[in-house]
Short mmCIF file of C-alpha atoms in Angstrom, two decimals:
data_model
loop_
_atom_site.label_atom_id
_atom_site.label_comp_id
_atom_site.label_asym_id
_atom_site.label_seq_id
_atom_site.Cartn_x
_atom_site.Cartn_y
_atom_site.Cartn_z
CA MET A 1 24.98 -46.50 35.20
CA LEU A 2 22.34 -48.98 34.09
CA ASP A 3 19.53 -49.86 36.50
CA PRO A 4 19.54 -53.47 37.83
CA LEU A 5 16.78 -54.67 35.45
CA ALA A 6 18.58 -53.24 32.41
CA ALA A 7 21.85 -54.80 33.53
CA ILE A 8 20.23 -58.24 33.93
CA THR A 9 18.57 -57.89 30.50
CA GLU A 10 21.85 -56.94 28.82
CA ALA A 11 23.73 -59.82 30.47
CA PHE A 12 21.06 -62.36 29.40
CA THR A 13 21.05 -61.00 25.83
CA SER A 14 24.83 -61.16 25.65
CA PHE A 15 24.78 -64.77 26.89
CA LEU A 16 22.29 -65.83 24.21
CA PHE A 17 23.47 -63.74 21.19
CA GLY A 18 26.96 -62.61 22.07
CA LYS A 19 28.23 -59.13 22.85
CA VAL A 20 26.45 -56.48 20.78
CA GLU A 21 28.20 -53.32 19.45
CA THR A 22 27.91 -50.31 21.67
CA THR A 23 25.79 -47.53 20.19
CA ARG A 24 27.27 -44.08 20.59
CA LEU A 25 25.01 -41.28 21.60
CA PRO A 26 24.90 -38.23 19.24
CA VAL A 27 27.13 -35.33 20.15
CA ARG A 28 26.50 -31.68 19.37
CA THR A 29 29.58 -29.82 18.15
CA SER A 30 30.73 -27.09 15.77
CA THR A 31 32.45 -27.45 12.39
CA GLY A 32 35.54 -25.82 13.87
CA GLN A 33 35.81 -28.52 16.52
CA ALA A 34 34.78 -31.38 14.23
CA GLN A 35 37.52 -30.67 11.67
CA ALA A 36 39.98 -32.30 14.08
CA VAL A 37 38.28 -35.64 13.26
CA TYR A 38 39.65 -35.51 9.69
CA LEU A 39 43.26 -36.09 8.79
CA PRO A 40 44.93 -33.08 7.16
CA THR A 41 45.26 -33.65 3.40
CA ALA A 42 47.64 -31.89 1.05
CA ALA A 43 49.74 -32.97 -1.88
CA PRO A 44 53.52 -32.70 -1.51
CA GLY A 45 54.88 -29.26 -2.27
CA LEU A 46 57.32 -28.23 -5.00
CA GLY A 47 60.10 -27.16 -2.67
CA ASP A 48 61.02 -23.82 -1.17
CA SER A 49 63.21 -22.35 -3.91
CA GLY A 50 61.74 -20.10 -6.59
CA VAL A 51 58.90 -17.62 -7.01
CA ILE A 52 56.04 -17.39 -4.53
CA ILE A 53 52.69 -17.79 -6.32
CA GLY A 54 50.31 -17.79 -3.35
CA ARG A 55 49.03 -20.43 -0.98
CA GLU A 56 47.72 -23.95 -1.42
CA VAL A 57 44.01 -23.91 -0.60
CA TYR A 58 43.71 -27.11 1.47
CA SER A 59 46.74 -26.76 3.73
CA GLY A 60 47.23 -22.99 3.63
CA LYS A 61 50.96 -23.41 3.05
CA GLY A 62 52.87 -21.25 0.62
CA TYR A 63 52.99 -22.37 -3.01
CA ILE A 64 56.34 -21.80 -4.69
CA TYR A 65 57.03 -22.49 -8.35
CA ASP A 66 60.04 -22.02 -10.58
CA PRO A 67 60.53 -24.05 -13.79
CA PHE A 68 64.29 -23.46 -13.77
CA GLN A 69 64.66 -24.88 -10.26
CA LEU A 70 62.38 -27.84 -10.98
CA TYR A 71 63.73 -28.69 -14.43
CA GLY A 72 65.46 -32.04 -14.58
CA GLN A 73 64.10 -33.14 -11.20
CA GLN A 74 60.33 -32.70 -11.06
CA LEU A 75 59.87 -31.21 -14.54
CA PRO A 76 60.91 -32.80 -17.85
CA ALA A 77 60.40 -29.45 -19.61
CA PRO A 78 60.20 -25.85 -18.32
CA HIS A 79 57.26 -24.79 -20.50
CA TRP A 80 53.92 -23.66 -19.07
CA LEU A 81 50.31 -23.52 -20.33
CA VAL A 82 47.78 -21.17 -18.68
CA LEU A 83 44.06 -21.76 -19.40
CA GLY A 84 40.85 -20.09 -18.33
CA GLU A 85 38.05 -17.78 -19.29
CA SER A 86 38.48 -14.00 -19.12
CA GLY A 87 38.14 -12.28 -15.77
CA ASN A 88 39.45 -15.12 -13.60
CA GLY A 89 42.97 -13.90 -12.95
CA LYS A 90 45.20 -15.15 -15.77
CA SER A 91 46.56 -11.71 -16.55
CA ALA A 92 47.27 -10.91 -12.89
CA LEU A 93 49.11 -14.23 -12.51
CA GLU A 94 51.29 -13.60 -15.59
CA LYS A 95 52.28 -10.12 -14.47
CA THR A 96 53.09 -10.90 -10.85
CA TYR A 97 55.02 -13.98 -11.99
CA VAL A 98 57.16 -11.87 -14.33
CA LEU A 99 57.69 -9.12 -11.73
CA ARG A 100 58.79 -11.68 -9.16
CA GLN A 101 61.05 -13.53 -11.62
CA LEU A 102 62.81 -10.28 -12.50
CA ARG A 103 64.04 -10.02 -8.91
CA PHE A 104 66.57 -12.70 -9.87
CA ARG A 105 69.55 -11.16 -11.65
CA ASP A 106 69.90 -13.93 -14.22
CA ARG A 107 66.33 -13.66 -15.56
CA GLN A 108 65.14 -12.02 -18.78
CA VAL A 109 61.59 -11.89 -20.10
CA VAL A 110 60.02 -11.22 -23.51
CA VAL A 111 56.27 -10.62 -23.64
CA LEU A 112 54.07 -10.59 -26.75
CA ASP A 113 51.35 -8.24 -25.51
CA ALA A 114 48.34 -8.86 -27.74
CA GLN A 115 45.72 -7.10 -25.63
CA GLY A 116 45.32 -3.37 -25.19
CA GLU A 117 43.60 -0.78 -23.05
CA ASP A 118 43.48 3.01 -23.38
CA GLY A 119 45.39 2.85 -26.67
CA VAL A 120 48.38 0.94 -25.29
CA GLY A 121 49.18 -2.65 -24.41
CA GLU A 122 48.20 -3.92 -20.99
CA TRP A 123 51.86 -4.40 -20.04
CA ASN A 124 52.52 -0.69 -20.56
CA LEU A 125 52.23 0.18 -16.85
CA ILE A 126 54.74 -2.48 -15.84
CA ALA A 127 57.15 -1.39 -18.58
CA GLU A 128 56.90 2.23 -17.42
CA GLN A 129 57.49 1.17 -13.81
CA LEU A 130 60.70 -0.58 -14.88
CA GLY A 131 61.82 2.30 -17.11
CA ILE A 132 61.35 0.30 -20.32
CA THR A 133 59.80 1.48 -23.60
CA PRO A 134 57.62 -1.20 -25.24
CA ILE A 135 58.36 -2.14 -28.85
CA ARG A 136 55.06 -1.07 -30.39
CA LEU A 137 54.34 -2.71 -33.75
CA ASP A 138 51.74 -0.56 -35.47
CA PRO A 139 51.24 -0.34 -39.28
CA THR A 140 50.22 3.32 -39.03
CA ALA A 141 53.12 4.34 -36.82
CA ALA A 142 55.58 2.31 -38.90
CA LEU A 143 54.94 4.53 -41.90
CA ASN A 144 56.11 7.50 -39.83
CA GLY A 145 59.36 6.06 -38.60
CA GLY A 146 57.96 3.46 -36.20
CA ILE A 147 59.40 0.07 -35.26
CA ARG A 148 60.44 -2.33 -38.03
CA LEU A 149 61.55 -5.95 -37.86
CA ASN A 150 63.28 -7.27 -40.96
CA PRO A 151 62.62 -10.96 -41.81
CA LEU A 152 65.85 -10.79 -43.86
CA ASP A 153 67.90 -9.37 -40.99
CA PRO A 154 71.52 -10.58 -41.40
CA SER A 155 71.45 -11.79 -37.79
CA ILE A 156 69.02 -14.53 -38.94
CA THR A 157 70.67 -17.44 -40.71
CA THR A 158 69.99 -18.05 -44.40
CA THR A 159 68.03 -21.20 -43.53
CA GLY A 160 66.05 -19.30 -40.90
CA GLN A 161 65.20 -16.52 -43.34
CA LEU A 162 63.89 -18.94 -45.95
CA ALA A 163 61.87 -20.89 -43.36
CA LEU A 164 60.37 -17.64 -42.09
CA LEU A 165 59.44 -16.49 -45.60
CA ARG A 166 57.73 -19.82 -46.28
CA THR A 167 55.82 -19.60 -42.99
CA ILE A 168 54.61 -16.06 -43.72
CA ILE A 169 53.33 -17.11 -47.13
CA GLU A 170 51.76 -20.37 -45.94
CA VAL A 171 49.93 -18.66 -43.07
CA ALA A 172 48.56 -15.99 -45.40
CA MET A 173 47.54 -18.53 -48.07
CA GLY A 174 46.12 -21.04 -45.62
CA HIS A 175 47.95 -23.98 -47.18
CA GLY A 176 51.47 -25.17 -47.82
CA LEU A 177 53.59 -24.08 -50.76
CA ASP A 178 53.76 -26.46 -53.69
CA GLU A 179 57.13 -27.44 -55.10
CA ARG A 180 57.10 -24.90 -57.93
CA SER A 181 56.17 -21.94 -55.75
CA GLY A 182 58.74 -23.06 -53.20
CA PHE A 183 61.40 -23.21 -55.91
CA ALA A 184 60.55 -19.71 -57.14
CA LEU A 185 60.84 -18.37 -53.59
CA LYS A 186 64.12 -20.18 -53.01
CA VAL A 187 65.82 -18.82 -56.14
CA ALA A 188 64.50 -15.30 -55.46
CA HIS A 189 65.88 -15.42 -51.93
CA ALA A 190 69.24 -16.72 -53.15
CA ALA A 191 69.42 -13.98 -55.80
CA VAL A 192 68.75 -11.27 -53.21
CA LEU A 193 71.40 -12.61 -50.84
CA ASN A 194 73.89 -12.78 -53.70
CA GLY A 195 73.57 -9.04 -54.19
CA ALA A 196 70.84 -8.84 -56.82
CA GLY A 197 68.95 -6.02 -55.08
CA SER A 198 66.88 -3.34 -56.69
CA ALA A 199 68.12 -1.61 -59.82
CA GLU A 200 68.45 1.67 -57.96
CA ASP A 201 70.75 0.14 -55.35
CA ASN A 202 72.85 -1.57 -58.01
CA GLU A 203 73.37 1.73 -59.81
CA THR A 204 74.34 3.64 -56.67
CA GLY A 205 76.32 0.81 -55.16
CA THR A 206 74.44 1.15 -51.88
CA ASP A 207 75.34 -1.53 -49.33
CA ARG A 208 72.29 -2.21 -47.20
CA GLN A 209 70.29 -5.00 -45.58
CA PRO A 210 68.20 -7.02 -48.05
CA ILE A 211 64.50 -6.39 -47.49
CA LEU A 212 61.18 -7.91 -48.57
CA THR A 213 60.85 -5.46 -51.47
CA ASP A 214 63.90 -7.13 -53.01
CA ILE A 215 62.24 -10.57 -52.76
CA VAL A 216 59.05 -9.29 -54.40
CA GLU A 217 61.10 -7.67 -57.17
CA GLN A 218 62.99 -10.91 -57.82
CA LEU A 219 59.75 -12.92 -57.92
CA ARG A 220 58.23 -10.54 -60.47
CA HIS A 221 61.40 -10.30 -62.55
CA PRO A 222 63.43 -13.48 -62.06
CA LYS A 223 66.96 -13.62 -63.46
CA PRO A 224 67.76 -15.90 -66.42
CA GLU A 225 70.18 -17.93 -64.32
CA SER A 226 67.25 -18.89 -62.07
CA ALA A 227 65.59 -20.65 -65.01
CA GLU A 228 68.84 -22.11 -66.33
CA ALA A 229 69.55 -23.81 -63.02
CA MET A 230 66.51 -26.07 -63.49
CA ASN A 231 66.46 -26.00 -67.30
CA VAL A 232 63.00 -24.40 -67.42
CA ASP A 233 61.56 -21.43 -69.21
CA LEU A 234 61.92 -18.00 -67.55
CA ASP A 235 58.20 -17.33 -67.94
CA ASP A 236 57.46 -20.50 -65.98
CA VAL A 237 59.59 -19.35 -63.07
CA ARG A 238 57.79 -16.00 -63.12
CA ALA A 239 54.36 -17.73 -63.11
CA TRP A 240 55.38 -20.06 -60.27
CA GLY A 241 56.31 -17.12 -58.07
CA LEU A 242 53.34 -14.88 -58.86
CA ASP A 243 51.14 -16.01 -55.93
CA VAL A 244 54.11 -15.77 -53.58
CA ALA A 245 54.83 -12.24 -54.76
CA LEU A 246 51.20 -11.21 -54.20
CA VAL A 247 51.28 -12.47 -50.61
CA LEU A 248 54.55 -10.74 -49.77
CA ASP A 249 53.29 -7.57 -51.43
CA ARG A 250 50.79 -7.30 -48.55
CA LEU A 251 53.69 -6.86 -46.16
CA VAL A 252 55.34 -4.35 -48.48
CA ASP A 253 52.45 -2.29 -49.81
CA GLY A 254 49.30 -3.63 -48.13
CA ASP A 255 47.65 -3.33 -44.73
CA LEU A 256 50.79 -4.54 -42.93
CA ARG A 257 53.19 -2.22 -44.73
CA GLY A 258 55.81 -0.42 -42.74
CA MET A 259 56.50 -3.07 -40.10
CA PHE A 260 58.60 -5.58 -42.05
CA ASP A 261 59.64 -3.89 -45.31
CA GLY A 262 62.79 -2.17 -44.12
CA PRO A 263 65.94 -2.73 -42.05
CA THR A 264 65.41 -3.63 -38.40
CA THR A 265 65.02 -0.51 -36.28
CA ALA A 266 68.25 0.37 -34.54
CA GLY A 267 68.30 0.76 -30.79
CA ILE A 268 66.10 -2.19 -29.75
CA ASP A 269 67.63 -3.20 -26.43
CA LEU A 270 67.73 -6.98 -26.34
CA ASP A 271 69.71 -6.92 -23.10
CA ALA A 272 66.94 -5.25 -21.07
CA PRO A 273 65.48 -7.46 -18.30
CA LEU A 274 61.98 -7.05 -19.79
CA ILE A 275 61.22 -6.70 -23.51
CA VAL A 276 57.58 -6.02 -24.41
CA PHE A 277 56.30 -6.30 -27.97
CA ASP A 278 53.08 -4.29 -28.02
CA LEU A 279 50.77 -5.92 -30.60
CA SER A 280 47.62 -4.25 -29.29
CA HIS A 281 47.18 -2.17 -32.46
CA ILE A 282 46.93 -5.31 -34.61
CA ASP A 283 43.50 -6.84 -35.22
CA ARG A 284 43.57 -10.02 -33.11
CA ASN A 285 41.19 -11.82 -35.48
CA SER A 286 43.08 -11.00 -38.67
CA ILE A 287 45.69 -13.10 -40.44
CA ALA A 288 48.19 -10.41 -39.45
CA MET A 289 48.51 -11.68 -35.87
CA PRO A 290 49.93 -15.18 -36.56
CA ILE A 291 52.19 -13.72 -39.26
CA LEU A 292 53.43 -11.14 -36.79
CA MET A 293 54.02 -13.72 -34.07
CA ALA A 294 55.94 -15.93 -36.50
CA ILE A 295 58.23 -13.08 -37.50
CA VAL A 296 58.82 -11.99 -33.90
CA GLY A 297 59.39 -15.57 -32.76
CA VAL A 298 62.00 -16.38 -35.41
CA TRP A 299 63.67 -12.97 -35.05
CA LEU A 300 64.00 -13.57 -31.30
CA GLU A 301 65.30 -17.09 -31.85
CA HIS A 302 68.26 -15.75 -33.81
CA THR A 303 68.88 -12.45 -32.01
CA TRP A 304 67.83 -12.95 -28.39
CA ILE A 305 68.44 -16.54 -27.27
CA ARG A 306 72.15 -16.92 -26.57
CA PRO A 307 74.28 -19.37 -24.56
CA ASP A 308 75.11 -16.79 -21.88
CA ARG A 309 73.71 -18.69 -18.88
CA LYS A 310 70.73 -16.37 -18.58
CA LYS A 311 67.37 -17.95 -17.90
CA ARG A 312 64.79 -16.57 -20.30
CA ILE A 313 60.99 -16.50 -20.25
CA PHE A 314 59.00 -16.05 -23.47
CA LEU A 315 55.39 -15.22 -22.59
CA VAL A 316 52.79 -15.16 -25.37
CA GLU A 317 49.26 -13.91 -24.83
CA GLU A 318 46.54 -15.02 -27.26
CA ALA A 319 48.82 -17.99 -27.95
CA TRP A 320 46.15 -19.76 -29.97
CA HIS A 321 47.41 -17.65 -32.90
CA ILE A 322 50.59 -19.70 -32.66
CA ILE A 323 49.33 -23.14 -31.71
CA ASN A 324 46.33 -23.12 -34.05
CA SER A 325 48.37 -22.52 -37.21
CA PRO A 326 50.29 -25.59 -38.43
CA PHE A 327 53.03 -23.51 -40.03
CA VAL A 328 53.58 -21.13 -37.10
CA ALA A 329 53.29 -24.00 -34.61
CA GLN A 330 56.09 -25.86 -36.38
CA LEU A 331 58.39 -22.86 -36.01
CA PHE A 332 57.61 -22.49 -32.31
CA GLN A 333 57.89 -26.22 -31.75
CA ARG A 334 61.46 -26.03 -32.99
CA LEU A 335 62.04 -22.95 -30.82
CA LEU A 336 60.83 -24.82 -27.72
CA LYS A 337 63.09 -27.79 -28.39
CA PHE A 338 66.07 -25.58 -29.11
CA GLY A 339 65.41 -23.16 -26.26
CA ARG A 340 65.20 -25.89 -23.65
CA ARG A 341 68.95 -26.44 -23.99
CA LEU A 342 69.61 -22.72 -23.52
CA GLY A 343 67.38 -22.02 -20.53
CA LEU A 344 64.15 -20.88 -22.19
CA SER A 345 60.72 -21.24 -20.55
CA PHE A 346 57.81 -20.74 -22.94
CA VAL A 347 54.54 -19.54 -21.36
CA ALA A 348 51.41 -19.83 -23.53
CA VAL A 349 48.17 -18.16 -22.41
CA VAL A 350 44.99 -19.57 -23.99
CA HIS A 351 41.33 -19.04 -23.15
CA HIS A 352 39.99 -22.46 -24.18
CA LEU A 353 41.82 -25.67 -24.94
CA SER A 354 39.20 -26.45 -27.58
CA ASP A 355 40.53 -23.44 -29.54
CA VAL A 356 43.70 -25.45 -29.94
CA VAL A 357 42.99 -29.18 -30.03
CA ASP A 358 40.07 -28.86 -32.45
CA GLY A 359 41.89 -26.54 -34.83
CA ALA A 360 43.78 -27.08 -38.05
CA ALA A 361 47.04 -27.71 -36.19
CA ALA A 362 45.82 -30.50 -33.88
CA ARG A 363 48.98 -32.57 -34.33
CA GLU A 364 51.35 -29.65 -33.78
CA ALA A 365 49.23 -28.44 -30.85
CA ALA A 366 49.43 -31.86 -29.20
CA ALA A 367 53.22 -31.80 -29.51
CA ILE A 368 53.47 -28.34 -27.91
CA LEU A 369 51.02 -29.30 -25.14
CA LYS A 370 53.11 -32.38 -24.43
CA MET A 371 56.16 -30.17 -23.89
CA ALA A 372 54.22 -28.00 -21.43
CA SER A 373 54.82 -29.90 -18.21
CA THR A 374 53.10 -27.20 -16.13
CA ARG A 375 49.38 -26.48 -16.67
CA THR A 376 47.37 -23.89 -14.75
CA ILE A 377 43.58 -24.01 -15.23
CA TYR A 378 41.27 -21.25 -14.06
CA ALA A 379 37.46 -21.46 -13.98
CA GLN A 380 35.76 -22.94 -17.04
CA LYS A 381 32.27 -24.14 -17.84
CA ALA A 382 31.57 -27.76 -16.93
CA ASP A 383 31.69 -29.14 -20.48
CA GLU A 384 34.90 -27.26 -21.24
CA ALA A 385 36.40 -28.48 -17.95
CA ARG A 386 35.63 -32.11 -18.84
CA ALA A 387 37.21 -31.70 -22.28
CA THR A 388 40.26 -30.06 -20.72
CA GLY A 389 40.53 -32.84 -18.16
CA ARG A 390 40.49 -35.52 -20.87
CA VAL A 391 43.20 -33.84 -22.93
CA LEU A 392 45.47 -33.00 -20.00
CA GLY A 393 44.79 -36.16 -17.99
CA LEU A 394 43.57 -34.38 -14.86
CA PRO A 395 42.16 -36.39 -11.93
CA ARG A 396 38.37 -36.48 -11.65
CA TRP A 397 38.20 -34.37 -8.49
CA ALA A 398 40.14 -31.56 -10.22
CA VAL A 399 37.83 -31.63 -13.26
CA GLU A 400 34.77 -31.36 -11.04
CA ILE A 401 36.13 -28.44 -9.06
CA ILE A 402 37.20 -26.30 -12.04
CA PRO A 403 33.69 -24.90 -12.77
CA THR A 404 33.34 -23.84 -9.11
CA LEU A 405 36.60 -21.90 -8.93
CA THR A 406 36.37 -18.19 -8.19
CA PRO A 407 38.73 -15.51 -9.60
CA GLY A 408 42.26 -15.90 -8.33
CA ILE A 409 42.00 -19.63 -7.60
CA ALA A 410 43.26 -22.21 -10.10
CA VAL A 411 44.12 -25.88 -10.44
CA TRP A 412 47.87 -26.33 -10.91
CA ASP A 413 49.21 -29.50 -12.52
CA VAL A 414 53.00 -29.60 -12.32
CA ASN A 415 53.97 -32.84 -14.03
CA GLY A 416 51.23 -34.76 -12.20
CA ASN A 417 51.44 -32.88 -8.89
CA VAL A 418 47.91 -31.42 -8.81
CA GLN A 419 46.97 -28.75 -6.28
CA VAL A 420 44.45 -25.94 -5.91
CA VAL A 421 46.23 -22.62 -5.44
CA LYS A 422 45.07 -19.19 -4.38
CA HIS A 423 47.11 -16.53 -6.16
CA LEU A 424 48.17 -13.70 -3.84
CA ILE A 425 48.85 -10.13 -4.99
CA THR A 426 50.72 -7.60 -2.90
CA GLU A 427 49.56 -4.00 -2.44
CA ALA A 428 52.55 -2.79 -4.48
CA GLU A 429 51.63 -5.08 -7.38
CA ARG A 430 47.90 -4.44 -7.34
CA PRO A 431 47.79 -1.18 -9.35
CA LEU A 432 50.11 -2.68 -11.99
CA VAL A 433 48.39 -5.97 -12.71
CA TYR A 434 44.68 -5.20 -13.07
CA THR A 435 43.61 -4.65 -16.68
CA ASP A 436 39.88 -3.94 -16.34
CA ARG A 437 40.06 -0.20 -15.71
CA ALA A 438 37.34 0.49 -18.27
CA MET A 439 34.89 -1.63 -16.26
CA THR A 440 35.96 -0.42 -12.82
CA GLU A 441 36.92 3.19 -13.51
CA SER A 442 34.50 4.68 -10.98
CA SER A 443 35.74 2.43 -8.21
CA ILE A 444 39.40 3.27 -8.77
CA ALA A 445 39.10 6.91 -9.80
CA ASP A 446 41.61 7.88 -7.12
CA ALA A 447 44.56 5.63 -7.83
CA SER A 448 46.34 6.80 -4.68
CA ALA A 449 43.46 5.95 -2.36
CA GLN A 450 43.99 2.92 -0.13
CA PRO A 451 41.26 0.29 0.31
CA THR A 452 39.06 0.91 3.31
CA GLU A 453 38.94 -1.52 6.20
CA GLU A 454 35.40 -2.42 5.19
CA ALA A 455 36.53 -3.25 1.67
CA ARG A 456 39.37 -5.35 3.05
CA ALA A 457 36.95 -7.23 5.29
CA LEU A 458 34.61 -7.93 2.38
CA GLU A 459 37.51 -9.16 0.28
CA ARG A 460 38.72 -11.45 3.06
CA ALA A 461 35.20 -12.81 3.55
CA ALA A 462 34.80 -13.49 -0.17
CA ASP A 463 38.16 -15.26 -0.28
CA ALA A 464 37.28 -17.37 2.74
CA GLU A 465 33.94 -18.36 1.27
CA ALA A 466 35.49 -19.31 -2.06
CA GLU A 467 38.24 -21.32 -0.44
CA ALA A 468 35.82 -23.10 1.88
CA ARG A 469 33.63 -24.13 -1.03
CA ALA A 470 36.60 -25.33 -3.04
CA GLU A 471 38.07 -27.15 -0.06
CA ALA A 472 34.83 -28.92 0.80
CA MET A 473 34.45 -30.38 -2.69
CA ALA A 474 38.05 -31.25 -3.38
CA MET A 475 38.79 -32.70 0.05
CA ALA A 476 35.97 -35.16 -0.34
CA ARG A 477 37.33 -36.18 -3.73
CA GLN A 478 40.84 -36.64 -2.42
CA LEU A 479 39.74 -38.69 0.58
CA SER A 480 37.72 -41.06 -1.58
CA ASN A 481 39.78 -41.26 -4.77
CA GLU A 482 43.36 -40.41 -3.86
CA SER A 483 43.81 -41.66 -0.34
CA SER A 484 47.23 -42.94 -1.29
CA GLU A 485 48.46 -39.35 -1.47
CA THR A 486 47.20 -38.43 1.99
CA VAL A 487 49.84 -36.92 4.22
CA ALA A 488 49.19 -37.46 7.90
#
């Protein structure tokens, strides 16, 4: 209540100047109570059918994602790109996603496992848990009866075989084949398929799969009919194919020998729910890796993808080996277009987008990125985050929050539906998905030991702190820049 003098003063002031706005007195409160002042903000979810990934940071609701359920409605393509620096949770996300997808009976997964630990691929534990033996491609082991994949496998069409041979050669040479070299390869391939194998096989009448050794032999010693077909000299045909023969000789008698110079190993189970190609024994920085991925990719295209109503996932680690090579990227671009009609979801895992968009295959990379309607971005440095945001068209608030993300939290962009998601791992999955045993060996020496209550409390506190920091930044961005998406 105002005293009489104050009341008279206020009435006189209001008469002269009009009613003034009431000034509110400050109120002391806590952040927990004050949060009721703000409207709850969260982007619309993706539905409730599919695989549980974790929880959306702002609302705390469950985040469910499945490209097969969303395809045709919220997704124009079922392909997925995962980005982020090492140690932020990409590997854990891939593995739990695959394990959860395999709970559906109509799912099948192929993984190209390019990273290793303790002498085996990092998917080895999961394969063992499911009773599956990884297909380990190792030049040393191949010489002693190891796994072989034949680029000339009869299950691959004639056109597919020739395209694969060209890709292998172009990747190794670093440039495309000229017309003369391409002609020499074409006639050598045709001669091999027409039964012109090695002299030893012709004498014994052995009926076997054509192999790369036969192609090299035909390039070194072309048949007269090869020259007559184009009315050129036989020595010219031999000279045109010399460089091609030298490149293929590396697969036959060089550092990659043993893996591709024989019939495909019998007994590879392409009907298993999970098929793991262990590439961990291959130097990731050598030319062997993109060649290997090209061969595996085309071999799978012709032997694995079938119109049997199964939904298939093809997950490739170190995918920059594919996207950064124009020749390999073209093969996989065709695979993605073809596989979309047969229920194939391609998952590419890349550390930095700059590894792709600034490479030699920028045009092919852009086409593959365009087909990836789902993008998951883990923590990156600020400059890398800005570059990623420009290429992928992320909103400004998402770009600014990416450098602040802590392990396990990522920005998800599902065809324009952008949310910040905390990936959750169950206790049963935890020992299978972590791949940093060499760095944390002392802390997990007893694999059967359960986390202490103190450790659980520290983990919960760290998660809460990370989520609070992420929420504070992103909520402010959404309120100011994307108020149209606010859900009361």
